[in-house]
PDB file of C-alpha atoms in Angstrom:
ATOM      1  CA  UNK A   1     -10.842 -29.363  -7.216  1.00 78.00           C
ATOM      2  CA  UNK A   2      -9.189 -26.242  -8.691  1.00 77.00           C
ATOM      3  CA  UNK A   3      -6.664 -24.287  -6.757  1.00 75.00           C
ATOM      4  CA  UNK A   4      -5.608 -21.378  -7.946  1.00 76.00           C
ATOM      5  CA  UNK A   5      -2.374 -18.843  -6.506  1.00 78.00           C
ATOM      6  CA  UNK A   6      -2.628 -15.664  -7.349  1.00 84.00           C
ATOM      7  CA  UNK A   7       0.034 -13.489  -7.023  1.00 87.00           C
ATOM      8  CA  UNK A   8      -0.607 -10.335  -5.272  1.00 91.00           C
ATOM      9  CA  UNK A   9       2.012  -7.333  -4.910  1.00 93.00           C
ATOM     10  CA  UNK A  10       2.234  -4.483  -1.945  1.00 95.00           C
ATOM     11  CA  UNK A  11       2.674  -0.809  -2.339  1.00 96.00           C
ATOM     12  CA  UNK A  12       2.864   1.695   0.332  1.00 95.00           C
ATOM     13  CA  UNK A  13       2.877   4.648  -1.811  1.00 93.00           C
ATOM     14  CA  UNK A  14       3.494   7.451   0.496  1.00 89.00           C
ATOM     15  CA  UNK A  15       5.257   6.344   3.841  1.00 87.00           C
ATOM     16  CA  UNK A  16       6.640   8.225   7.151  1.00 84.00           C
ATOM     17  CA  UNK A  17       7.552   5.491   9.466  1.00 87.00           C
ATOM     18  CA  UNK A  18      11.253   4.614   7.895  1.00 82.00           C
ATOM     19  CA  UNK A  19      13.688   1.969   8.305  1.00 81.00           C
ATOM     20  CA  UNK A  20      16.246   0.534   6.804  1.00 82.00           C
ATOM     21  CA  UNK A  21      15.398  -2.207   4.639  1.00 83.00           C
ATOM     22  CA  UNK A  22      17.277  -5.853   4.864  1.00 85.00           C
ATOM     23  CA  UNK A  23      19.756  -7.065   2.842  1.00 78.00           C
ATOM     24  CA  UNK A  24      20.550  -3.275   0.939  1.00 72.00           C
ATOM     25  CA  UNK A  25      22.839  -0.843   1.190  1.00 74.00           C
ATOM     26  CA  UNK A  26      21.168   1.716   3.332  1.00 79.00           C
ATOM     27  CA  UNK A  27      17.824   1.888   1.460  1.00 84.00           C
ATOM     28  CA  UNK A  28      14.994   3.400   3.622  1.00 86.00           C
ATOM     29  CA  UNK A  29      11.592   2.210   3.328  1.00 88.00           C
ATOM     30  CA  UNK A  30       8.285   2.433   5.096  1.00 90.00           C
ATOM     31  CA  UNK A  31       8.315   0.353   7.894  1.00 92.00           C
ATOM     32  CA  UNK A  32       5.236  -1.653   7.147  1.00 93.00           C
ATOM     33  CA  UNK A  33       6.809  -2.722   3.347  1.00 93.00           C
ATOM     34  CA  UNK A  34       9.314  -4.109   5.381  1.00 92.00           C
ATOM     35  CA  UNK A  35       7.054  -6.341   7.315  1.00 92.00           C
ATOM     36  CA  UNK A  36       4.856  -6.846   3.996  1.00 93.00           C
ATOM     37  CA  UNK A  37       7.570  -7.983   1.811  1.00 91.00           C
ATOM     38  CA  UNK A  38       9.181  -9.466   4.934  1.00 91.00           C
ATOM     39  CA  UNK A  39       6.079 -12.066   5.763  1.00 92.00           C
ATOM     40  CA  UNK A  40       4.643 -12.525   2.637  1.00 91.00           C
ATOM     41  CA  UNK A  41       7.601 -13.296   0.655  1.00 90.00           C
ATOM     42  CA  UNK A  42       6.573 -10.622  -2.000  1.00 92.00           C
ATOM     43  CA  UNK A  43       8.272  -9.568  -5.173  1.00 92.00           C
ATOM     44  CA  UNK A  44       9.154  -6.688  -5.955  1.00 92.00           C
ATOM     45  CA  UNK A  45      12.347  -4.161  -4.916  1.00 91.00           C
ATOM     46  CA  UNK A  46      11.613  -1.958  -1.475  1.00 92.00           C
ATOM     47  CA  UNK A  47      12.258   1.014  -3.571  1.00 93.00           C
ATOM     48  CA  UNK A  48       9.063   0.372  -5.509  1.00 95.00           C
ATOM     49  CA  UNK A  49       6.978  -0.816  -2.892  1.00 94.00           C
ATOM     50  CA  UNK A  50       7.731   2.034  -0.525  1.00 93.00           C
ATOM     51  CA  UNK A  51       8.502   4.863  -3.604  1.00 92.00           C
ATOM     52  CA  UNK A  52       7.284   7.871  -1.368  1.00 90.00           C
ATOM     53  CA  UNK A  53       8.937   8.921   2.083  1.00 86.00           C
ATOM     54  CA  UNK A  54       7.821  11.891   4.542  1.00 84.00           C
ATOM     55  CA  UNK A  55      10.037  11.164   7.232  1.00 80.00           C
ATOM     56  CA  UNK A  56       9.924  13.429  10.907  1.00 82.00           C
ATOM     57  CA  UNK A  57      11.232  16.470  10.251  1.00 80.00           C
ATOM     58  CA  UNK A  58      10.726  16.303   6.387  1.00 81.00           C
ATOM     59  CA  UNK A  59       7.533  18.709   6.362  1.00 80.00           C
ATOM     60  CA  UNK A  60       9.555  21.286   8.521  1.00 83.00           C
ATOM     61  CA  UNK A  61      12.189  21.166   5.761  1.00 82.00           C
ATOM     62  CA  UNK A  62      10.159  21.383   3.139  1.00 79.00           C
ATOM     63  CA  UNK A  63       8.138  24.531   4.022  1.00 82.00           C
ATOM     64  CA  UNK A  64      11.431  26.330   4.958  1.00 84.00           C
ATOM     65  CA  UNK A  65      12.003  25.866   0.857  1.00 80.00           C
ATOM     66  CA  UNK A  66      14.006  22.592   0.725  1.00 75.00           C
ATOM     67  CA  UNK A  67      11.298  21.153  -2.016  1.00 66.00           C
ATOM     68  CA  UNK A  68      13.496  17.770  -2.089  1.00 68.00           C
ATOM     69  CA  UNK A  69      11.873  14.872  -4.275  1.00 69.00           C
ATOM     70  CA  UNK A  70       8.447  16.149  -4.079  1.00 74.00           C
ATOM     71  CA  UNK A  71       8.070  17.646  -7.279  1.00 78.00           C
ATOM     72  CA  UNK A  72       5.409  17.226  -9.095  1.00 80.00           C
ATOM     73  CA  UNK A  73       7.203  15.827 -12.694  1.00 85.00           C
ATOM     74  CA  UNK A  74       9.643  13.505 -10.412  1.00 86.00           C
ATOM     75  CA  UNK A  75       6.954  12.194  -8.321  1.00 88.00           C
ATOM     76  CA  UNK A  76       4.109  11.127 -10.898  1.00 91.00           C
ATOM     77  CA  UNK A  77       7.204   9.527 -12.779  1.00 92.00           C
ATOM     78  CA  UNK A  78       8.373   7.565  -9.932  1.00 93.00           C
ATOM     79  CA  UNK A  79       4.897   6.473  -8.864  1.00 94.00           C
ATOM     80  CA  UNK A  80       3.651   5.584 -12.008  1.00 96.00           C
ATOM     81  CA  UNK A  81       6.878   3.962 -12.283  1.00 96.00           C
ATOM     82  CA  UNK A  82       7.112   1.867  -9.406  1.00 96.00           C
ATOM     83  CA  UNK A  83       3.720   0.874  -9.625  1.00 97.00           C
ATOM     84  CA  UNK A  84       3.964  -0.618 -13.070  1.00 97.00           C
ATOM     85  CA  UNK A  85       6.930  -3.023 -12.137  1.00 97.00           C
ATOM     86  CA  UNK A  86       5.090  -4.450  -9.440  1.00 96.00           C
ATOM     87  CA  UNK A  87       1.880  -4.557 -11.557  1.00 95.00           C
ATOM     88  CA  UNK A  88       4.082  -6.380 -14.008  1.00 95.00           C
ATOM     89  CA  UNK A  89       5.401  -8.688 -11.492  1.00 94.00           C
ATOM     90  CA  UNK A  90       2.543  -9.224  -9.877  1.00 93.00           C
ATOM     91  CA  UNK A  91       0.083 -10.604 -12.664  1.00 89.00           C
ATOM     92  CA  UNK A  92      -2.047  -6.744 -12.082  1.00 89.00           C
ATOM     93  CA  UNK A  93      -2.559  -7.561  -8.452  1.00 92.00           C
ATOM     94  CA  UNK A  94      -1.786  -5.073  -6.260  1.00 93.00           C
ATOM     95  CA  UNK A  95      -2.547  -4.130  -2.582  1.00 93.00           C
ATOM     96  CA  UNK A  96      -1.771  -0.420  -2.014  1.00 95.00           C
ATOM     97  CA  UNK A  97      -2.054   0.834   0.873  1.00 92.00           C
ATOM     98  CA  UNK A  98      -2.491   4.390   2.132  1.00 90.00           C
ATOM     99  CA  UNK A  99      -0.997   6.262   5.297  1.00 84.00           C
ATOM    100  CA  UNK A 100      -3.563   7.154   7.739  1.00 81.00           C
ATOM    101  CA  UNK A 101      -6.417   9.659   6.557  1.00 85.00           C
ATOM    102  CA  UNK A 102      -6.584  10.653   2.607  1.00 84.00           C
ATOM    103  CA  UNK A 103      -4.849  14.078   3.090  1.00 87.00           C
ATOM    104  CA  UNK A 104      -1.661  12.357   4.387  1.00 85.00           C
ATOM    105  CA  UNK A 105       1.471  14.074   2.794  1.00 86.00           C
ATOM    106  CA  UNK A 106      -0.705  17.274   1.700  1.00 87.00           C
ATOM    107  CA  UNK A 107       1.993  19.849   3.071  1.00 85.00           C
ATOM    108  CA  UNK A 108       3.915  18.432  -0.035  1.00 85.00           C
ATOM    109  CA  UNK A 109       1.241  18.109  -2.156  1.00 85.00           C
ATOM    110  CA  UNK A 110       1.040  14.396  -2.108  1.00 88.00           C
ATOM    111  CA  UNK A 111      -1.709  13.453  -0.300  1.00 90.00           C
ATOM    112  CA  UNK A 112      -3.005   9.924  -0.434  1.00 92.00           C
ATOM    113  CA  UNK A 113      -6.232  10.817  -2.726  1.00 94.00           C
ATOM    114  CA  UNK A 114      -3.573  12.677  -4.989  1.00 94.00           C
ATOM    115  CA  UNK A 115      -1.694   9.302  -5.496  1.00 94.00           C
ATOM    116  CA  UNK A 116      -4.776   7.553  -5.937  1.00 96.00           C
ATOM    117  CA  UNK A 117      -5.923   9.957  -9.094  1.00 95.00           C
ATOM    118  CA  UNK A 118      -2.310   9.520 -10.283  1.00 95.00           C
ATOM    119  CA  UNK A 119      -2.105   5.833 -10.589  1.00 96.00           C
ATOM    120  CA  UNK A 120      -5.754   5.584 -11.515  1.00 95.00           C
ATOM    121  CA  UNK A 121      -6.941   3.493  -8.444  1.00 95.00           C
ATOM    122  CA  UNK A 122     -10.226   3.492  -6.677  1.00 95.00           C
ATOM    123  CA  UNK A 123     -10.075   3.680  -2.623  1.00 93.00           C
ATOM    124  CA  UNK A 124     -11.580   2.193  -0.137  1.00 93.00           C
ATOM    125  CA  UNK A 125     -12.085   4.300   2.914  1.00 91.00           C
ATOM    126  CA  UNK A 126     -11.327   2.759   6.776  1.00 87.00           C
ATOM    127  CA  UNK A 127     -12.777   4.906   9.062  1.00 83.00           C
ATOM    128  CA  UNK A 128     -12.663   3.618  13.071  1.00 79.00           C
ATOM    129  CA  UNK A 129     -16.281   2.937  14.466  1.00 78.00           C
ATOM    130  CA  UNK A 130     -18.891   5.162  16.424  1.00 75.00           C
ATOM    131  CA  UNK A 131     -21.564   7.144  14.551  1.00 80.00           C
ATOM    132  CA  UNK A 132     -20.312  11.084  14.651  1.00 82.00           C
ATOM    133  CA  UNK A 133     -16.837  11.557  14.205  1.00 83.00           C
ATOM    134  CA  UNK A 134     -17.054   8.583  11.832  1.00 82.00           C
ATOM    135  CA  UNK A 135     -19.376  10.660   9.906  1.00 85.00           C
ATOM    136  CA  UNK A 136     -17.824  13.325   9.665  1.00 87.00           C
ATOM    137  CA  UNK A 137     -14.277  11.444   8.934  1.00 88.00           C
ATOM    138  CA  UNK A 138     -15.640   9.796   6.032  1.00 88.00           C
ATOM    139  CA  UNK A 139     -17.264  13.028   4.499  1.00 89.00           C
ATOM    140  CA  UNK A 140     -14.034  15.090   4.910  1.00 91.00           C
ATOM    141  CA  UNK A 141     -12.392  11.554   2.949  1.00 90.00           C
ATOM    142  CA  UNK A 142     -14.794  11.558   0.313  1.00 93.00           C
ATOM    143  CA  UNK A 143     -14.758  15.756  -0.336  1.00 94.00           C
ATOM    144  CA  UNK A 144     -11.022  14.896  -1.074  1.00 92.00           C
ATOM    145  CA  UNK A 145     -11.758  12.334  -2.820  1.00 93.00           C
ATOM    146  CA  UNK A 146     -14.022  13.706  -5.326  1.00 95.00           C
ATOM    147  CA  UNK A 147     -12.105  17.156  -5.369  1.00 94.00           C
ATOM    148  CA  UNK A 148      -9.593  14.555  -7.088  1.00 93.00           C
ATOM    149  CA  UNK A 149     -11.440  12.567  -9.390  1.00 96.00           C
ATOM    150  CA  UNK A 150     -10.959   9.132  -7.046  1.00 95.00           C
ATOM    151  CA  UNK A 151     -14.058   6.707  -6.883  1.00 95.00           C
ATOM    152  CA  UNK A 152     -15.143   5.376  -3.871  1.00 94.00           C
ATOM    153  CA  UNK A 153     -14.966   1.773  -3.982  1.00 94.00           C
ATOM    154  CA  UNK A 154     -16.114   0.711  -0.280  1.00 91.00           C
ATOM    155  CA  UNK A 155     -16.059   1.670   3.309  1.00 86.00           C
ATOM    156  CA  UNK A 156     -14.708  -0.335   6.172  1.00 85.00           C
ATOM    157  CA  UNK A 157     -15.646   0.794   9.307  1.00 81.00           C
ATOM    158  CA  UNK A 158     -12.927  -0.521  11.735  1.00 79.00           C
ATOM    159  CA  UNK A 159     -12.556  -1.146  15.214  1.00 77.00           C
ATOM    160  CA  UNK A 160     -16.407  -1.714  16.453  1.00 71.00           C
ATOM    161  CA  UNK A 161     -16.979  -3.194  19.667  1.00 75.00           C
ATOM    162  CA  UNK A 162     -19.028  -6.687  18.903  1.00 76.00           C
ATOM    163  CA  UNK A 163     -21.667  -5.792  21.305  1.00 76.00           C
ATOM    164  CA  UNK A 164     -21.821  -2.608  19.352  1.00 76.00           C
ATOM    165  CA  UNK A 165     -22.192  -3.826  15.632  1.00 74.00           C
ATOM    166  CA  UNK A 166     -25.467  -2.939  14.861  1.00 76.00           C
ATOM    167  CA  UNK A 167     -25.939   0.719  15.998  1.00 74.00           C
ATOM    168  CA  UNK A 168     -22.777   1.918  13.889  1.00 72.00           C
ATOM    169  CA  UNK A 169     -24.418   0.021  10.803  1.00 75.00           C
ATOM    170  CA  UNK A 170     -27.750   1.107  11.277  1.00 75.00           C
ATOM    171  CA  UNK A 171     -26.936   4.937  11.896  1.00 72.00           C
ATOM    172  CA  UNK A 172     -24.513   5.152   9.495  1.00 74.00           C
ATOM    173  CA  UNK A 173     -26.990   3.028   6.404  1.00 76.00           C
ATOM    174  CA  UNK A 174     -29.271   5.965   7.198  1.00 79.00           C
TER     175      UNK A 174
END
């Protein structure tokens, strides 16, 4: 018997839910790192699991001309960054997780597809179950997508009552 423990790292590139994070000195974070690193015991420092922050109120500011860290030079440093410590830490395993739909964080010009392109990942699009508006979610995704050179790895379509497996799948095969 072979058992093998992989070590698998967290990212949550671009985040608007914040809290503080434990045990620092008034570092804010995307809420879900917190519960990430929180559960799973994960390495890494909350600064480079959570390197991107759009908090309430942060678009307002920003298109009344107060750019903050958003631009571009800063940001593809501190992404690339913070992703290559935890890739380093984390033996190349990394989950990274998006925020909502691929044009999160657009209204600064980092939207989750832009990340994606900049750090070289593929994505892999969730999309919640039916047959229309899922449709037409995961097209608007993909446009995005391919308007920024990001391959489509898979599609999870999320959220599909039991009794209603099979009509999703088969309408949305065709």
């Amino acid at each position: 018997i072979y058992i093998y423990h992989i070590q698998v790292g967290y990212m949550k590139p671009v985040g608007q839910m914040c809290v503080d994070a434990p045990h620092s000195n008034s570092v804010r974070v995307d809420k879900d790192v917190v519960l990430a690193k929180e559960h799973f015991d994960l390495r890494g420092t909350y600064q480079d699991m959570s390197p991107m922050l759009i908090p309430r109120g942060q678009t307002k500011s920003y298109l009344d001309g107060h750019e903050g860290p958003y631009q571009d030079d800063i940001m593809e440093s501190r992404l690339k960054e913070a992703y290559n410590n935890l890739y380093e830490l984390n033996d190349g395993n990394i989950v990274v997780e998006g925020t909502g739909h691929c044009a999160v964080g657009s209204v600064v010009g980092w939207n989750n597809a832009r990340v994606a392109a900049t750090l070289g990942l593929k994505i892999v699009l969730i999309a919640n179950g039916g047959i229309g508006s899922t449709f037409d979610e995961l097209v608007l995704n993909r446009v995005l997508c391919e308007s920024m050179g990001v391959e489509i790895a898979g599609i999870v379509v999320n959220k599909v009552k039991k009794s209603k497996v099979e009509q999703p799948r088969e309408y949305l095969e065709k």
